[in-house]
XYZ file of C-alpha atoms in Angstrom:
110
model
C -32.862 -66.124 -22.687
C -30.468 -65.428 -25.553
C -26.704 -65.374 -25.204
C -26.671 -61.570 -25.570
C -29.256 -61.212 -22.811
C -27.144 -63.430 -20.558
C -24.101 -61.280 -21.255
C -26.006 -58.061 -20.466
C -27.265 -59.609 -17.239
C -23.719 -60.596 -16.272
C -22.462 -57.061 -17.057
C -25.163 -55.541 -14.822
C -24.307 -57.970 -12.020
C -20.600 -57.101 -12.228
C -21.346 -53.348 -12.127
C -23.557 -53.910 -9.096
C -20.768 -55.815 -7.327
C -18.302 -52.999 -8.082
C -20.653 -50.401 -6.565
C -20.959 -52.393 -3.323
C -17.234 -52.701 -2.640
C -16.695 -49.628 -0.490
C -13.448 -47.638 -0.178
C -10.652 -48.521 -2.611
C -6.949 -48.080 -1.933
C -4.514 -48.424 -4.812
C -0.909 -49.244 -4.062
C 1.377 -51.926 -2.721
C 1.256 -53.156 0.853
C 4.632 -53.544 2.531
C 5.324 -54.840 6.037
C 8.530 -53.252 7.286
C 10.626 -54.066 10.314
C 13.096 -51.748 11.939
C 14.861 -51.009 15.195
C 13.759 -47.753 16.771
C 17.166 -46.716 18.095
C 16.164 -46.340 21.755
C 18.855 -47.862 23.943
C 16.533 -49.604 26.414
C 13.964 -50.844 23.874
C 13.449 -54.587 23.527
C 13.904 -54.276 19.758
C 17.658 -53.828 20.264
C 17.833 -57.318 21.821
C 15.263 -59.141 19.745
C 12.715 -58.760 17.024
C 12.483 -55.248 15.547
C 9.253 -53.253 15.454
C 7.011 -54.004 12.483
C 4.699 -51.576 10.739
C 2.593 -51.431 7.624
C 3.329 -49.112 4.700
C 1.434 -48.471 1.501
C 3.446 -47.344 -1.507
C 1.909 -45.755 -4.588
C 2.915 -43.666 -7.593
C 2.061 -39.993 -7.897
C 3.239 -38.099 -10.977
C 5.902 -40.712 -11.615
C 7.312 -40.683 -8.077
C 6.869 -43.391 -5.478
C 5.180 -42.179 -2.310
C 4.977 -44.053 0.984
C 2.255 -43.792 3.605
C 2.882 -45.288 7.019
C -0.275 -46.842 8.443
C -1.054 -46.440 12.137
C -1.402 -49.783 13.956
C -5.017 -48.929 14.818
C -5.867 -48.564 11.116
C -3.983 -51.546 9.679
C -7.077 -53.715 9.307
C -8.980 -50.876 7.659
C -6.166 -50.163 5.186
C -5.832 -53.849 4.292
C -9.590 -54.038 3.715
C -9.478 -51.022 1.375
C -6.540 -52.579 -0.478
C -8.435 -55.887 -0.840
C -11.425 -53.925 -2.184
C -9.198 -52.362 -4.841
C -7.855 -55.762 -5.928
C -11.406 -57.119 -6.134
C -12.469 -54.021 -8.113
C -9.670 -54.583 -10.651
C -10.736 -58.196 -11.079
C -14.407 -57.269 -11.533
C -13.496 -54.492 -13.981
C -11.461 -56.933 -16.063
C -14.353 -59.413 -16.113
C -16.759 -56.620 -17.080
C -14.522 -55.596 -19.970
C -14.401 -59.199 -21.222
C -18.204 -59.398 -21.157
C -18.465 -56.157 -23.129
C -15.890 -57.391 -25.660
C -17.971 -60.548 -26.064
C -21.031 -58.405 -26.695
C -19.180 -56.387 -29.334
C -18.026 -59.558 -31.083
C -21.387 -61.306 -30.898
C -23.785 -61.480 -33.804
C -26.715 -59.134 -33.860
C -26.150 -55.518 -34.584
C -28.657 -54.054 -32.129
C -27.115 -52.014 -29.361
C -28.589 -52.161 -25.904
C -27.813 -49.806 -23.073
C -27.505 -51.387 -19.660
């Protein structure tokens, strides 16, 4: 197997991995803590309530989405998928750049 064939195989494998990732969630994950303000709540005497937020940019403005406790794991999974997708996309681009730089002028679609 030639070097070009190996690179094409790697590119196909990376694309396949990207397709299998599932839902993607772009943004930043923030764990916030805050006191609720209720007089009799335990948070006034101890540790404040914690909750997960996702921040993202939309038309140049930062938006915040508060994640329900029941969906925290799901949101974190989607966020991890997005990070993995970015990594795979970067690797895929490097493989394609290598193909462009490599000798041999024949183009192959894959």
